[in-house]
PDB file of C-alpha atoms in Angstrom:
ATOM      1  CA  MET A 162     -15.908  28.727   8.057  1.00  0.00           C
ATOM      2  CA  GLU A 163     -13.769  31.050   9.985  1.00  0.00           C
ATOM      3  CA  SER A 164     -12.848  29.039  12.772  1.00  0.00           C
ATOM      4  CA  ARG A 165     -12.227  26.383  10.088  1.00  0.00           C
ATOM      5  CA  ASN A 166      -9.776  29.033   8.056  1.00  0.00           C
ATOM      6  CA  ILE A 167     -11.538  28.041   4.557  1.00  0.00           C
ATOM      7  CA  THR A 168     -12.946  31.703   3.547  1.00  0.00           C
ATOM      8  CA  SER A 169     -11.097  33.185   1.083  1.00  0.00           C
ATOM      9  CA  PRO A 170      -9.403  36.340   2.307  1.00  0.00           C
ATOM     10  CA  ASN A 171     -10.996  38.255  -0.401  1.00  0.00           C
ATOM     11  CA  GLN A 172     -14.332  37.881   1.065  1.00  0.00           C
ATOM     12  CA  HIS A 173     -15.250  41.272   2.971  1.00  0.00           C
ATOM     13  CA  VAL A 174     -18.397  42.010   4.922  1.00  0.00           C
ATOM     14  CA  PHE A 175     -20.075  39.702   7.448  1.00  0.00           C
ATOM     15  CA  ARG A 176     -16.636  38.822   8.835  1.00  0.00           C
ATOM     16  CA  GLU A 177     -14.853  39.949  11.872  1.00  0.00           C
ATOM     17  CA  CYS A 178     -12.620  42.963  11.056  1.00  0.00           C
ATOM     18  CA  ARG A 179     -13.876  43.038   7.364  1.00  0.00           C
ATOM     19  CA  PHE A 180     -15.888  45.899   6.067  1.00  0.00           C
ATOM     20  CA  VAL A 181     -17.024  47.518   2.807  1.00  0.00           C
ATOM     21  CA  ASP A 182     -14.029  49.847   3.598  1.00  0.00           C
ATOM     22  CA  THR A 183     -11.526  47.089   3.440  1.00  0.00           C
ATOM     23  CA  ALA A 184     -12.969  45.902   0.250  1.00  0.00           C
ATOM     24  CA  ILE A 185     -12.293  49.412  -1.064  1.00  0.00           C
ATOM     25  CA  HIS A 186      -8.667  49.769   0.238  1.00  0.00           C
ATOM     26  CA  SER A 187      -7.930  46.616  -1.191  1.00  0.00           C
ATOM     27  CA  LEU A 188      -9.464  47.235  -4.629  1.00  0.00           C
ATOM     28  CA  ILE A 189      -7.786  50.842  -4.884  1.00  0.00           C
ATOM     29  CA  ASN A 190      -4.377  48.722  -3.911  1.00  0.00           C
ATOM     30  CA  ARG A 191      -4.575  46.351  -6.689  1.00  0.00           C
ATOM     31  CA  ILE A 192      -5.424  49.159  -9.154  1.00  0.00           C
ATOM     32  CA  ALA A 193      -2.445  51.293  -8.069  1.00  0.00           C
ATOM     33  CA  ASP A 194      -0.050  48.241  -7.731  1.00  0.00           C
ATOM     34  CA  ALA A 195      -0.836  47.544 -11.584  1.00  0.00           C
ATOM     35  CA  LYS A 196      -0.592  51.082 -12.511  1.00  0.00           C
ATOM     36  CA  ARG A 197       2.697  51.160 -10.708  1.00  0.00           C
ATOM     37  CA  LYS A 198       4.042  48.120 -12.959  1.00  0.00           C
ATOM     38  CA  SER A 199       2.648  49.996 -16.125  1.00  0.00           C
ATOM     39  CA  LYS A 200      -0.155  47.661 -16.565  1.00  0.00           C
ATOM     40  CA  HIS A 201      -3.507  48.271 -18.325  1.00  0.00           C
ATOM     41  CA  VAL A 202      -6.220  47.853 -15.737  1.00  0.00           C
ATOM     42  CA  LEU A 203     -10.009  47.085 -16.238  1.00  0.00           C
ATOM     43  CA  VAL A 204     -12.026  47.140 -13.297  1.00  0.00           C
ATOM     44  CA  LEU A 205     -15.567  45.235 -13.384  1.00  0.00           C
ATOM     45  CA  THR A 206     -17.885  45.756 -10.548  1.00  0.00           C
ATOM     46  CA  ILE A 207     -21.016  43.356 -10.421  1.00  0.00           C
ATOM     47  CA  ASP A 208     -23.867  43.798  -7.926  1.00  0.00           C
ATOM     48  CA  ILE A 209     -26.002  40.743  -7.832  1.00  0.00           C
ATOM     49  CA  LYS A 210     -29.756  41.808  -7.602  1.00  0.00           C
ATOM     50  CA  GLY A 211     -31.503  39.674  -4.804  1.00  0.00           C
ATOM     51  CA  ALA A 212     -28.431  37.735  -4.074  1.00  0.00           C
ATOM     52  CA  PHE A 213     -30.176  37.184  -0.397  1.00  0.00           C
ATOM     53  CA  ASP A 214     -33.459  36.378  -2.116  1.00  0.00           C
ATOM     54  CA  ASN A 215     -32.505  34.536  -4.884  1.00  0.00           C
ATOM     55  CA  LEU A 216     -30.071  31.869  -4.203  1.00  0.00           C
ATOM     56  CA  HIS A 217     -30.868  28.742  -5.711  1.00  0.00           C
ATOM     57  CA  HIS A 218     -31.314  25.884  -2.912  1.00  0.00           C
ATOM     58  CA  GLN A 219     -29.147  23.264  -4.531  1.00  0.00           C
ATOM     59  CA  VAL A 220     -26.175  25.554  -4.921  1.00  0.00           C
ATOM     60  CA  ILE A 221     -26.447  26.696  -1.287  1.00  0.00           C
ATOM     61  CA  ILE A 222     -26.498  22.868  -0.093  1.00  0.00           C
ATOM     62  CA  ASP A 223     -23.901  22.029  -2.464  1.00  0.00           C
ATOM     63  CA  SER A 224     -21.800  24.529  -0.922  1.00  0.00           C
ATOM     64  CA  LEU A 225     -22.465  23.269   2.520  1.00  0.00           C
ATOM     65  CA  ILE A 226     -21.514  19.785   1.834  1.00  0.00           C
ATOM     66  CA  ARG A 227     -18.287  21.194  -0.052  1.00  0.00           C
ATOM     67  CA  SER A 228     -17.361  23.290   3.142  1.00  0.00           C
ATOM     68  CA  GLY A 229     -17.120  20.127   5.293  1.00  0.00           C
ATOM     69  CA  ALA A 230     -20.454  21.130   7.145  1.00  0.00           C
ATOM     70  CA  PRO A 231     -21.633  18.400   9.904  1.00  0.00           C
ATOM     71  CA  GLY A 232     -24.424  16.238   8.113  1.00  0.00           C
ATOM     72  CA  ASN A 233     -27.261  17.309  10.540  1.00  0.00           C
ATOM     73  CA  PHE A 234     -26.398  20.759   9.748  1.00  0.00           C
ATOM     74  CA  VAL A 235     -26.533  20.113   6.469  1.00  0.00           C
ATOM     75  CA  GLN A 236     -30.054  18.327   6.704  1.00  0.00           C
ATOM     76  CA  ILE A 237     -31.361  21.401   8.538  1.00  0.00           C
ATOM     77  CA  PHE A 238     -30.822  23.518   5.868  1.00  0.00           C
ATOM     78  CA  ILE A 239     -31.945  20.735   3.317  1.00  0.00           C
ATOM     79  CA  ARG A 240     -35.547  20.856   5.533  1.00  0.00           C
ATOM     80  CA  LEU A 241     -35.743  24.469   5.319  1.00  0.00           C
ATOM     81  CA  LEU A 242     -35.033  24.906   1.659  1.00  0.00           C
ATOM     82  CA  HIS A 243     -37.473  22.198   0.440  1.00  0.00           C
ATOM     83  CA  ASN A 244     -41.105  21.940   0.535  1.00  0.00           C
ATOM     84  CA  ARG A 245     -41.373  25.621   2.366  1.00  0.00           C
ATOM     85  CA  LEU A 246     -45.168  26.691   2.809  1.00  0.00           C
ATOM     86  CA  VAL A 247     -46.498  29.852   3.996  1.00  0.00           C
ATOM     87  CA  THR A 248     -49.996  29.804   5.764  1.00  0.00           C
ATOM     88  CA  MET A 249     -51.864  32.719   6.890  1.00  0.00           C
ATOM     89  CA  GLN A 250     -55.428  33.237   8.107  1.00  0.00           C
ATOM     90  CA  THR A 251     -57.303  35.518   5.939  1.00  0.00           C
ATOM     91  CA  PRO A 252     -61.107  36.554   6.221  1.00  0.00           C
ATOM     92  CA  GLU A 253     -62.000  33.919   3.847  1.00  0.00           C
ATOM     93  CA  GLY A 254     -60.157  31.251   5.640  1.00  0.00           C
ATOM     94  CA  LYS A 255     -56.426  29.825   5.784  1.00  0.00           C
ATOM     95  CA  VAL A 256     -54.410  30.482   2.517  1.00  0.00           C
ATOM     96  CA  SER A 257     -51.146  28.627   1.983  1.00  0.00           C
ATOM     97  CA  LYS A 258     -48.648  29.250  -0.779  1.00  0.00           C
ATOM     98  CA  GLU A 259     -45.437  27.130  -1.538  1.00  0.00           C
ATOM     99  CA  LYS A 260     -42.529  29.524  -1.393  1.00  0.00           C
ATOM    100  CA  GLY A 261     -39.904  27.955  -3.511  1.00  0.00           C
ATOM    101  CA  LYS A 262     -37.760  31.005  -4.682  1.00  0.00           C
ATOM    102  CA  VAL A 263     -37.035  33.106  -1.560  1.00  0.00           C
ATOM    103  CA  VAL A 264     -34.230  31.372   0.367  1.00  0.00           C
ATOM    104  CA  PHE A 265     -33.573  33.963   3.561  1.00  0.00           C
ATOM    105  CA  PRO A 266     -34.547  37.449   3.186  1.00  0.00           C
ATOM    106  CA  GLN A 267     -32.137  40.105   3.731  1.00  0.00           C
ATOM    107  CA  GLY A 268     -31.577  40.814   7.207  1.00  0.00           C
ATOM    108  CA  SER A 269     -32.292  37.058   8.163  1.00  0.00           C
ATOM    109  CA  CYS A 270     -29.913  35.461  10.692  1.00  0.00           C
ATOM    110  CA  SER A 271     -28.706  32.631   8.206  1.00  0.00           C
ATOM    111  CA  GLY A 272     -28.789  34.982   4.748  1.00  0.00           C
ATOM    112  CA  PRO A 273     -25.244  36.740   5.236  1.00  0.00           C
ATOM    113  CA  ALA A 274     -23.469  33.376   6.298  1.00  0.00           C
ATOM    114  CA  LEU A 275     -25.045  31.385   3.216  1.00  0.00           C
ATOM    115  CA  CYS A 276     -24.023  34.418   0.740  1.00  0.00           C
ATOM    116  CA  ASN A 277     -20.576  34.222   2.249  1.00  0.00           C
ATOM    117  CA  LEU A 278     -20.840  30.317   1.608  1.00  0.00           C
ATOM    118  CA  VAL A 279     -21.597  30.398  -1.756  1.00  0.00           C
ATOM    119  CA  ALA A 280     -19.493  33.504  -2.634  1.00  0.00           C
ATOM    120  CA  ASN A 281     -16.585  31.668  -1.303  1.00  0.00           C
ATOM    121  CA  ASP A 282     -16.896  28.983  -3.991  1.00  0.00           C
ATOM    122  CA  ILE A 283     -16.404  31.824  -6.520  1.00  0.00           C
ATOM    123  CA  LEU A 284     -13.646  33.465  -4.727  1.00  0.00           C
ATOM    124  CA  THR A 285     -11.681  30.045  -4.438  1.00  0.00           C
ATOM    125  CA  GLN A 286     -11.786  28.913  -8.298  1.00  0.00           C
ATOM    126  CA  HIS A 287      -8.658  29.037 -10.134  1.00  0.00           C
ATOM    127  CA  TRP A 288      -8.347  32.529 -11.583  1.00  0.00           C
ATOM    128  CA  PRO A 289      -5.797  33.255 -14.193  1.00  0.00           C
ATOM    129  CA  ALA A 290      -2.946  35.580 -12.530  1.00  0.00           C
ATOM    130  CA  GLU A 291      -3.789  38.453 -14.286  1.00  0.00           C
ATOM    131  CA  VAL A 292      -7.339  38.605 -12.443  1.00  0.00           C
ATOM    132  CA  PHE A 293      -8.030  39.672  -9.080  1.00  0.00           C
ATOM    133  CA  ILE A 294     -11.329  39.155  -7.688  1.00  0.00           C
ATOM    134  CA  GLU A 295     -13.039  40.239  -4.096  1.00  0.00           C
ATOM    135  CA  ALA A 296     -16.575  40.181  -2.836  1.00  0.00           C
ATOM    136  CA  SER A 297     -18.850  42.449  -0.370  1.00  0.00           C
ATOM    137  CA  ALA A 298     -22.012  40.982   0.421  1.00  0.00           C
ATOM    138  CA  ASP A 299     -23.849  40.500  -2.706  1.00  0.00           C
ATOM    139  CA  ASP A 300     -20.978  42.990  -4.742  1.00  0.00           C
ATOM    140  CA  PHE A 301     -18.011  41.359  -6.919  1.00  0.00           C
ATOM    141  CA  ASP A 302     -15.091  43.072  -7.995  1.00  0.00           C
ATOM    142  CA  LEU A 303     -12.454  42.244 -10.412  1.00  0.00           C
ATOM    143  CA  VAL A 304      -9.324  43.730 -11.196  1.00  0.00           C
ATOM    144  CA  ILE A 305      -8.038  42.564 -14.567  1.00  0.00           C
ATOM    145  CA  HIS A 306      -4.470  43.865 -15.989  1.00  0.00           C
ATOM    146  CA  SER A 307      -2.503  43.211 -18.921  1.00  0.00           C
ATOM    147  CA  ASN A 308       0.857  44.517 -20.524  1.00  0.00           C
ATOM    148  CA  VAL A 309      -1.321  44.679 -23.786  1.00  0.00           C
ATOM    149  CA  LEU A 310      -4.322  47.092 -23.788  1.00  0.00           C
ATOM    150  CA  SER A 311      -6.128  44.928 -26.891  1.00  0.00           C
ATOM    151  CA  LYS A 312      -6.090  41.858 -24.527  1.00  0.00           C
ATOM    152  CA  LEU A 313      -8.535  43.848 -22.192  1.00  0.00           C
ATOM    153  CA  ASN A 314     -11.160  44.656 -24.813  1.00  0.00           C
ATOM    154  CA  LEU A 315     -14.414  43.004 -23.843  1.00  0.00           C
TER     155      LEU A 315
END
């Protein structure tokens, strides 16, 4: 994604020279800029619980395809994500269980890249001009500004 320059500049974490600190700095700058322009500001932060463990398989595959990933690369992940079976030896014999929910546990090599890929789809959507959105791993921050306070009511 980085080498093909398709990663949103609003994607922080798991990228070179991007950290939680750069996300916080960006967020503070957006708020300050809106306040300097005498705008009313609403900040919404969303932490997606278990994002690494709960990404839907088809969403990942669709994101890989949209990103222009090579077909053989997409096929590898299709095989990894479907028909997952965990087998272990117990005193009673072998026990197998299908693992359809967990994608890649937090800490895996592929998890961060796949989360960034899916987050990039969200970040690159057409957002109204008064909405700024950024992502840091499984956290999304939105800064929404308006000249009229009542437009910010939820």
